[in-house]
Amino acid sequence: ENSRIALPVGSNLDRFINKNQEAFKYATGELSQLIRDLAYAGKVVNREINRAGLAGITGAYGSENVQGEEQQNLDVAANIRFTRALKKGGEVAAIISEEDEDIIDLNNPRSKYIIAIDPLDGSSNIDVNVSIGTIFSIYRRISPAGSPVQEEDVLQAGKHQVAAGYILYGSSTMFVYTTGKGVNGFTYEPSLGEYILSHQNMKMPKDGKVYSVNEGSYRSFDDDVKAYIETCKDRGYSARYIGSLVADFHRNLLKGGIYIYPSTEKAPNGKLRLMYECNALAMIAEQAGGLATDGKQRIMDIEPESLHQRVPFFVGSKHMVEEASK
Ligand code: AHG
Ligand code: MN
Ligand code: MN
Ligand code: MN
């Protein structure tokens, strides 16, 4: 369909962004520049992750974030890198981040975009050399440019996202994103410092045989979730749970599968945060033919009430999420 950006695999992200911009006839290039800024920050964070053990930036930072989690050094480092790159880039009016309690107003008088970001997803995996990621959503601000950013600018339902994506720092580093015209994946070539188009127009299989859930909390799952997990076992599905949402999500995007973080005793609304984890991956999932719910309703229809609000998260192959959601 015309939304496919016709470019040869092997093209780089920059050319793709320019081609994509042509498809938006009123584009002024600001969103394109913003995507470039995010991709650049991802290269810097990628390098720090790859040498964390050498640079002594593994381990705990020594403070807690608003989530009550112990911040890792790389959580803080990634947060600084992305915030700084976006401030310098000049396209972003404000950022909400997992690692900052309040809205970061960048006081950019003319910028019209808002970013919601999880600078480093899967923090418990940093020191043990397991894949981690970055997750981001892009919104257009509602209040007039030049005025202080309001809560209405940052608390927007996922269906208003202009773009969304993630970076997966895995066996290879990938930049995967959508601007509402399909999902495309770029593999980072460190020797060139370029993201190369490797996965064009990504589609999530409608069915799968993999389920990702932390069964350590099985006892406190509600009956519907327990019943669905039993069904997966009856069908002989594979259990895969990496502890990094981005890595589990990416595998399910390519091969089919479902990721569930349901309500548990410790986390009655689930653990994952609507604004900078669930909405972005929900947009990617739907753009690739998948689905994301909170167990009842579409994630992207949820009207947010607070910056760090948690929701139960069911995301992946359409038929699997439909079956697991009541
Ligand atoms: P973050 O590291 O950004 O706080 O997110 C971690 C999330 C997600 O990436 C992962 O799937 C989940 O937490 C793991 O949680 P449990 O250890 O409770 O299963
Ligand atoms: Mn965290
Ligand atoms: Mn996360
Ligand atoms: Mn995080």
PDB file of C-alpha atoms in Angstrom, residues 137-139 155-164 274-275 278-280 282-283 298-304:
ATOM      1  CA  SER A 137       6.782   8.186  22.316  1.00  0.00           C
ATOM      2  CA  ILE A 138       6.415  11.479  20.435  1.00  0.00           C
ATOM      3  CA  TYR A 139       3.369  13.760  20.801  1.00  0.00           C
ATOM      4  CA  LEU A 155      -0.848  13.494  29.550  1.00  0.00           C
ATOM      5  CA  GLN A 156      -2.169  12.488  26.129  1.00  0.00           C
ATOM      6  CA  ALA A 157      -3.747   9.138  25.259  1.00  0.00           C
ATOM      7  CA  GLY A 158      -1.565   6.821  23.173  1.00  0.00           C
ATOM      8  CA  LYS A 159      -3.844   7.217  20.149  1.00  0.00           C
ATOM      9  CA  HIS A 160      -2.503  10.804  19.822  1.00  0.00           C
ATOM     10  CA  GLN A 161       1.092   9.675  19.362  1.00  0.00           C
ATOM     11  CA  VAL A 162       2.754  11.195  16.299  1.00  0.00           C
ATOM     12  CA  ALA A 163       5.511   8.579  16.381  1.00  0.00           C
ATOM     13  CA  ALA A 164       6.906   5.855  18.643  1.00  0.00           C
ATOM     14  CA  LEU A 274       1.557   3.722  30.443  1.00  0.00           C
ATOM     15  CA  MET A 275       3.261   6.898  29.251  1.00  0.00           C
ATOM     16  CA  CYS A 278       3.043   0.738  27.076  1.00  0.00           C
ATOM     17  CA  ASN A 279       1.823   3.456  24.673  1.00  0.00           C
ATOM     18  CA  ALA A 280       4.915   3.356  22.477  1.00  0.00           C
ATOM     19  CA  ALA A 282       1.167  -0.422  21.653  1.00  0.00           C
ATOM     20  CA  MET A 283       1.573   1.884  18.635  1.00  0.00           C
ATOM     21  CA  ARG A 298      -6.995  -0.931  24.013  1.00  0.00           C
ATOM     22  CA  ILE A 299      -3.928   0.610  25.652  1.00  0.00           C
ATOM     23  CA  MET A 300      -4.001   3.575  23.263  1.00  0.00           C
ATOM     24  CA  ASP A 301      -7.547   4.517  24.317  1.00  0.00           C
ATOM     25  CA  ILE A 302      -6.601   4.937  27.992  1.00  0.00           C
ATOM     26  CA  GLU A 303      -6.832   8.564  29.121  1.00  0.00           C
ATOM     27  CA  PRO A 304      -3.791   9.052  31.381  1.00  0.00           C
TER      28      PRO A 304
END
